[in-house]
Tab-separated table of C-alpha atoms in Angstrom:
chain	number	residue	atom	x	y	z
A	1076	MET	CA	10.676	-22.932	42.228
A	1077	GLY	CA	6.914	-23.908	42.013
A	1078	ILE	CA	3.942	-22.342	43.876
A	1079	GLY	CA	3.540	-25.166	46.107
A	1080	HIS	CA	6.997	-24.738	47.456
A	1081	MET	CA	6.651	-21.004	47.827
A	1082	ARG	CA	3.596	-21.176	50.058
A	1083	ARG	CA	5.401	-21.174	53.210
A	1084	LYS	CA	8.204	-18.675	53.054
A	1085	PRO	CA	8.889	-17.305	49.496
A	1086	THR	CA	12.083	-15.610	48.893
A	1087	LEU	CA	12.224	-12.106	47.202
A	1088	ALA	CA	13.819	-13.794	44.200
A	1089	ALA	CA	11.239	-16.555	43.873
A	1090	LEU	CA	8.521	-13.961	44.001
A	1091	ALA	CA	10.019	-11.657	41.289
A	1092	ALA	CA	10.659	-14.875	39.216
A	1093	ASP	CA	7.158	-16.162	39.532
A	1094	TYR	CA	5.782	-12.626	38.594
A	1095	ARG	CA	7.947	-12.434	35.542
A	1096	ASN	CA	6.835	-15.921	34.487
A	1097	GLY	CA	3.103	-15.151	35.091
A	1098	LYS	CA	1.576	-11.743	35.344
A	1099	VAL	CA	3.941	-9.356	33.991
A	1100	GLN	CA	2.929	-9.843	30.367
A	1101	ASP	CA	-0.681	-9.143	31.229
A	1102	GLU	CA	0.004	-6.098	33.153
A	1103	LEU	CA	2.329	-4.584	30.500
A	1104	ARG	CA	-0.651	-4.872	28.045
A	1105	GLY	CA	-2.922	-2.675	30.023
A	1106	ASP	CA	-1.299	-1.564	33.321
A	1107	TRP	CA	2.186	-0.587	32.540
A	1108	ALA	CA	2.205	2.210	35.004
A	1109	VAL	CA	1.322	-0.291	37.824
A	1110	VAL	CA	4.350	-2.336	36.743
A	1111	ILE	CA	6.698	0.609	36.817
A	1112	PHE	CA	5.553	2.584	39.785
A	1113	TYR	CA	3.995	0.085	42.306
A	1114	ARG	CA	4.643	-3.461	41.636
A	1115	ILE	CA	8.312	-3.305	42.871
A	1116	TRP	CA	7.107	-2.106	46.255
A	1117	SER	CA	4.797	-5.033	46.585
A	1118	PHE	CA	7.563	-7.761	46.653
A	1119	PRO	CA	8.929	-7.001	50.033
A	1120	LEU	CA	5.457	-6.563	51.460
A	1121	VAL	CA	4.337	-10.026	50.080
A	1122	TRP	CA	7.408	-11.468	51.444
A	1123	LEU	CA	6.712	-10.019	54.696
A	1124	PHE	CA	3.100	-10.775	55.092
A	1125	ALA	CA	3.673	-14.385	53.893
A	1126	ARG	CA	5.548	-14.833	57.050
A	1127	THR	CA	2.518	-13.721	59.288
A	1128	ARG	CA	-0.970	-14.780	59.754
A	1129	VAL	CA	-2.289	-11.573	57.903
A	1130	SER	CA	-4.835	-12.763	55.296
A	1131	PRO	CA	-5.132	-11.272	51.903
A	1132	SER	CA	-8.679	-10.222	52.594
A	1133	ALA	CA	-7.443	-8.226	55.684
A	1134	ILE	CA	-5.059	-6.335	53.408
A	1135	THR	CA	-7.866	-5.579	50.941
A	1136	ALA	CA	-9.998	-4.507	53.795
A	1137	PHE	CA	-7.309	-2.104	55.034
A	1138	SER	CA	-6.969	-0.689	51.477
A	1139	GLY	CA	-10.735	-0.116	51.649
A	1140	LEU	CA	-10.209	2.114	54.662
A	1141	LEU	CA	-7.584	4.063	52.772
A	1142	VAL	CA	-9.974	4.463	49.970
A	1143	LEU	CA	-12.684	5.856	52.234
A	1144	MET	CA	-10.097	8.397	53.494
A	1145	LEU	CA	-9.411	9.892	50.059
A	1146	PRO	CA	-12.525	12.339	49.964
A	1147	ALA	CA	-12.076	13.101	53.701
A	1148	SER	CA	-8.429	14.008	53.221
A	1149	ALA	CA	-9.298	16.030	50.071
A	1150	GLY	CA	-12.084	18.006	51.758
A	1151	LEU	CA	-10.783	18.298	55.418
A	1152	LEU	CA	-7.090	18.461	55.443
A	1153	PRO	CA	-5.246	21.773	55.381
A	1154	LEU	CA	-5.072	22.776	51.754
A	1155	SER	CA	-1.254	22.803	51.855
A	1156	VAL	CA	-1.145	19.045	52.486
A	1157	ALA	CA	-4.435	17.748	51.002
A	1158	GLY	CA	-3.172	17.188	47.534
A	1159	PRO	CA	-0.140	15.085	48.417
A	1160	ALA	CA	-2.118	13.327	50.979
A	1161	VAL	CA	-4.643	12.129	48.393
A	1162	ALA	CA	-1.904	11.132	45.974
A	1163	ALA	CA	-0.091	9.228	48.783
A	1164	LEU	CA	-3.273	7.401	49.675
A	1165	SER	CA	-3.985	6.392	46.193
A	1166	CYS	CA	-0.413	5.145	45.556
A	1167	ALA	CA	-0.729	3.087	48.862
A	1168	VAL	CA	-4.051	1.611	47.671
A	1169	LEU	CA	-2.505	0.639	44.222
A	1170	THR	CA	0.448	-0.946	45.987
A	1171	LEU	CA	-1.608	-2.936	48.164
A	1172	ASP	CA	-3.819	-4.171	45.294
A	1173	CYS	CA	-0.578	-5.712	44.027
A	1174	VAL	CA	0.015	-7.216	47.354
A	1175	ASP	CA	-3.160	-8.942	48.236
A	1176	GLY	CA	-3.622	-10.767	44.943
A	1177	ALA	CA	-0.239	-11.998	45.039
A	1178	LEU	CA	-0.220	-13.004	48.631
A	1179	ALA	CA	-3.438	-14.987	47.948
A	1180	ARG	CA	-1.904	-16.860	45.032
A	1181	ILE	CA	1.398	-17.842	46.677
A	1182	THR	CA	-0.128	-18.833	49.957
A	1183	GLY	CA	-2.986	-20.746	48.406
A	1184	ARG	CA	-5.683	-18.558	50.149
A	1185	ALA	CA	-7.426	-17.152	47.065
A	1186	SER	CA	-11.166	-17.279	47.394
A	1187	ARG	CA	-14.206	-16.010	45.454
A	1188	LEU	CA	-15.128	-13.621	48.434
A	1189	GLY	CA	-11.734	-12.147	48.453
A	1190	GLY	CA	-11.848	-11.601	44.687
A	1191	MET	CA	-15.084	-9.883	45.176
A	1192	LEU	CA	-13.915	-7.658	47.836
A	1193	ASP	CA	-10.922	-6.767	45.870
A	1194	PHE	CA	-13.200	-5.727	42.888
A	1195	LEU	CA	-15.337	-3.584	45.029
A	1196	VAL	CA	-12.348	-1.829	46.698
A	1197	ASP	CA	-10.796	-1.255	43.235
A	1198	MET	CA	-13.933	0.296	41.801
A	1199	ALA	CA	-14.494	2.538	44.942
A	1200	HIS	CA	-10.849	3.567	44.814
A	1201	TRP	CA	-11.210	4.947	41.288
A	1202	GLY	CA	-14.592	6.471	41.767
A	1203	LEU	CA	-13.644	8.265	45.032
A	1204	LEU	CA	-10.128	9.339	43.753
A	1205	TYR	CA	-11.697	11.059	40.688
A	1206	ALA	CA	-14.343	12.800	43.007
A	1207	SER	CA	-11.462	13.781	45.450
A	1208	ILE	CA	-9.473	15.329	42.732
A	1209	GLY	CA	-12.494	17.479	41.799
A	1210	VAL	CA	-12.881	18.507	45.469
A	1211	LEU	CA	-9.218	19.620	45.565
A	1212	ALA	CA	-9.855	21.609	42.387
A	1213	ASP	CA	-12.652	23.339	43.816
A	1214	ARG	CA	-10.793	24.059	46.974
A	1215	VAL	CA	-7.799	25.451	44.985
A	1216	ALA	CA	-9.964	27.625	42.635
A	1217	GLY	CA	-12.813	28.560	45.001
A	1218	THR	CA	-15.317	27.381	42.563
A	1219	GLY	CA	-17.901	25.749	44.926
A	1220	PHE	CA	-18.862	22.243	43.645
A	1221	PHE	CA	-18.144	22.790	39.901
A	1222	TRP	CA	-14.890	20.499	39.624
A	1223	THR	CA	-16.298	18.271	42.359
A	1224	ALA	CA	-19.329	17.429	40.068
A	1225	LEU	CA	-17.020	17.002	36.912
A	1226	GLY	CA	-14.775	14.608	39.015
A	1227	CYS	CA	-17.792	12.667	40.050
A	1228	ALA	CA	-18.913	12.389	36.589
A	1229	ALA	CA	-15.673	11.107	35.369
A	1230	GLY	CA	-15.589	8.502	38.098
A	1231	TRP	CA	-19.142	7.241	37.059
A	1232	LEU	CA	-18.082	7.035	33.522
A	1233	ARG	CA	-14.871	4.950	34.527
A	1234	LEU	CA	-17.185	2.544	36.463
A	1235	TYR	CA	-19.624	2.487	33.619
A	1236	ALA	CA	-16.973	1.473	31.091
A	1237	ARG	CA	-16.114	-1.465	33.489
A	1238	VAL	CA	-19.848	-2.503	33.366
A	1239	VAL	CA	-19.743	-2.311	29.543
A	1240	ARG	CA	-16.764	-4.438	29.362
A	1241	ASP	CA	-18.000	-6.991	31.863
A	1242	ALA	CA	-21.513	-7.281	30.204
A	1243	GLY	CA	-19.875	-8.209	26.677
A	1244	PRO	CA	-18.526	-11.419	25.573
A	1245	ALA	CA	-15.136	-12.744	27.078
A	1246	LYS	CA	-12.080	-10.905	25.739
A	1247	PRO	CA	-9.807	-12.906	23.485
A	1248	GLU	CA	-6.182	-13.083	24.092
A	1249	ALA	CA	-4.394	-10.004	22.709
A	1250	SER	CA	-0.857	-9.285	21.969
A	1251	THR	CA	-0.304	-5.719	22.751
A	1252	ASP	CA	2.679	-6.098	25.223
A	1253	VAL	CA	4.524	-2.734	24.945
A	1254	ALA	CA	7.881	-4.204	25.837
A	1255	ALA	CA	7.657	-6.880	23.138
A	1256	ALA	CA	6.031	-4.661	20.446
A	1257	ILE	CA	9.059	-4.149	18.150
A	1258	SER	CA	9.949	-7.834	17.982
A	1259	SER	CA	6.583	-9.179	17.669
A	1260	GLY	CA	5.393	-6.920	14.964
A	1261	VAL	CA	2.420	-5.365	16.996
A	1262	SER	CA	1.103	-2.101	15.240
A	1263	ALA	CA	1.806	1.270	16.446
A	1264	GLY	CA	-1.975	1.736	17.092
A	1265	GLU	CA	-2.158	-1.239	19.411
A	1266	VAL	CA	0.901	-0.064	21.334
A	1267	LEU	CA	-0.825	3.427	21.598
A	1268	VAL	CA	-3.967	1.892	22.920
A	1269	ALA	CA	-1.854	-0.194	25.524
A	1270	PHE	CA	-0.077	3.037	26.509
A	1271	VAL	CA	-3.265	5.011	27.059
A	1272	ALA	CA	-5.065	2.148	28.983
A	1273	GLY	CA	-1.961	1.878	31.255
A	1274	LEU	CA	-2.058	5.726	32.067
A	1275	SER	CA	-4.676	5.144	34.867
A	1276	GLY	CA	-1.919	3.920	37.302
A	1277	ALA	CA	-0.128	7.095	36.903
A	1278	ILE	CA	-3.167	9.308	37.898
A	1279	PRO	CA	-1.924	9.840	41.494
A	1280	LEU	CA	1.405	11.020	40.092
A	1281	LEU	CA	-0.241	13.513	37.641
A	1282	LEU	CA	-2.206	14.776	40.633
A	1283	LEU	CA	1.203	15.465	42.334
A	1284	ALA	CA	2.453	17.265	39.220
A	1285	GLY	CA	-0.790	19.166	38.894
A	1286	TRP	CA	-0.609	20.182	42.491
A	1287	ALA	CA	2.934	21.443	42.024
A	1288	PHE	CA	2.136	23.471	38.901
A	1289	GLY	CA	-1.380	24.551	39.553
A	1290	GLY	CA	-3.062	22.278	37.132
A	1291	ILE	CA	-5.680	20.619	39.300
A	1292	GLY	CA	-8.599	21.786	37.107
A	1293	TRP	CA	-6.911	20.710	33.882
A	1294	LEU	CA	-6.366	17.236	35.503
A	1295	VAL	CA	-10.282	17.021	36.043
A	1296	VAL	CA	-10.627	17.876	32.280
A	1297	PHE	CA	-8.171	15.163	31.473
A	1298	LEU	CA	-10.134	12.557	33.729
A	1299	ILE	CA	-13.364	13.324	31.829
A	1300	ALA	CA	-11.744	12.913	28.484
A	1301	TYR	CA	-10.014	9.799	29.726
A	1302	ALA	CA	-13.099	8.251	30.981
A	1303	VAL	CA	-15.112	9.039	27.924
A	1304	THR	CA	-12.466	7.398	25.820
A	1305	ASP	CA	-12.673	4.530	28.100
A	1306	VAL	CA	-16.397	4.000	27.594
A	1307	VAL	CA	-15.916	4.369	23.827
A	1308	ASP	CA	-13.238	1.817	23.697
A	1309	ALA	CA	-15.279	-0.513	25.965
A	1310	GLY	CA	-18.366	-0.200	23.890
A	1311	LEU	CA	-16.495	-0.763	20.607
A	1312	GLN	CA	-14.604	-3.765	22.035
A	1313	SER	CA	-17.753	-5.426	23.360
A	1314	PHE	CA	-19.728	-4.776	20.285
A	1315	GLY	CA	-16.941	-6.079	18.085
A	1316	ARG	CA	-16.652	-9.255	20.061
A	1317	ALA	CA	-20.381	-9.639	20.144
A	1318	THR	CA	-20.710	-9.324	16.249
A	1319	SER	CA	-17.692	-11.417	15.402
């Protein structure tokens, strides 16, 4: 079933088939956690919104409101529910991020403005999520703004890594699909890189685990290390493409 036929009322089966034939390979290369934990929930939402007048940009804007609620929830909600609330909001944002792009494509309503709004919301999500995790760690440990500052630093580093990647030459097609690594002969190093890159989608779930087992501070340390690794990887890739 082609995209033109799906623009009116796509079925769930058609949505899943279109995703398998299009975006799934790219997401498995660097966003495997999104595929596993969030993409499946986007299909019924895309199916529903495709039957309404709700635009992809409206979904993105609503997701932006959820993003703004992250630091407020971390700092103002009762401590007993603040951590799970931040994790739930982040999971909702990641799911809606799957929804708006798919809806725009299958309904023919993709636009440059919508793409820019989606990018801005995505970057704000990661920056404010990292900061919010720092706020939660400070509230749990009673350490003032120590962990908040580290969380903000980790968020800044993540955004800086994206700037470095965008400033470099265009990225060539890679073959680091985790699911096909064995059959295609991809090296273990490339699979490891793809695995680490895709961990970002699991951060809200790591927050829940840290909340349950008292490891919020360690999660902030992980975010700093993860962000530094991201910056180094972005720099090496951009430098390598620029000099090749």
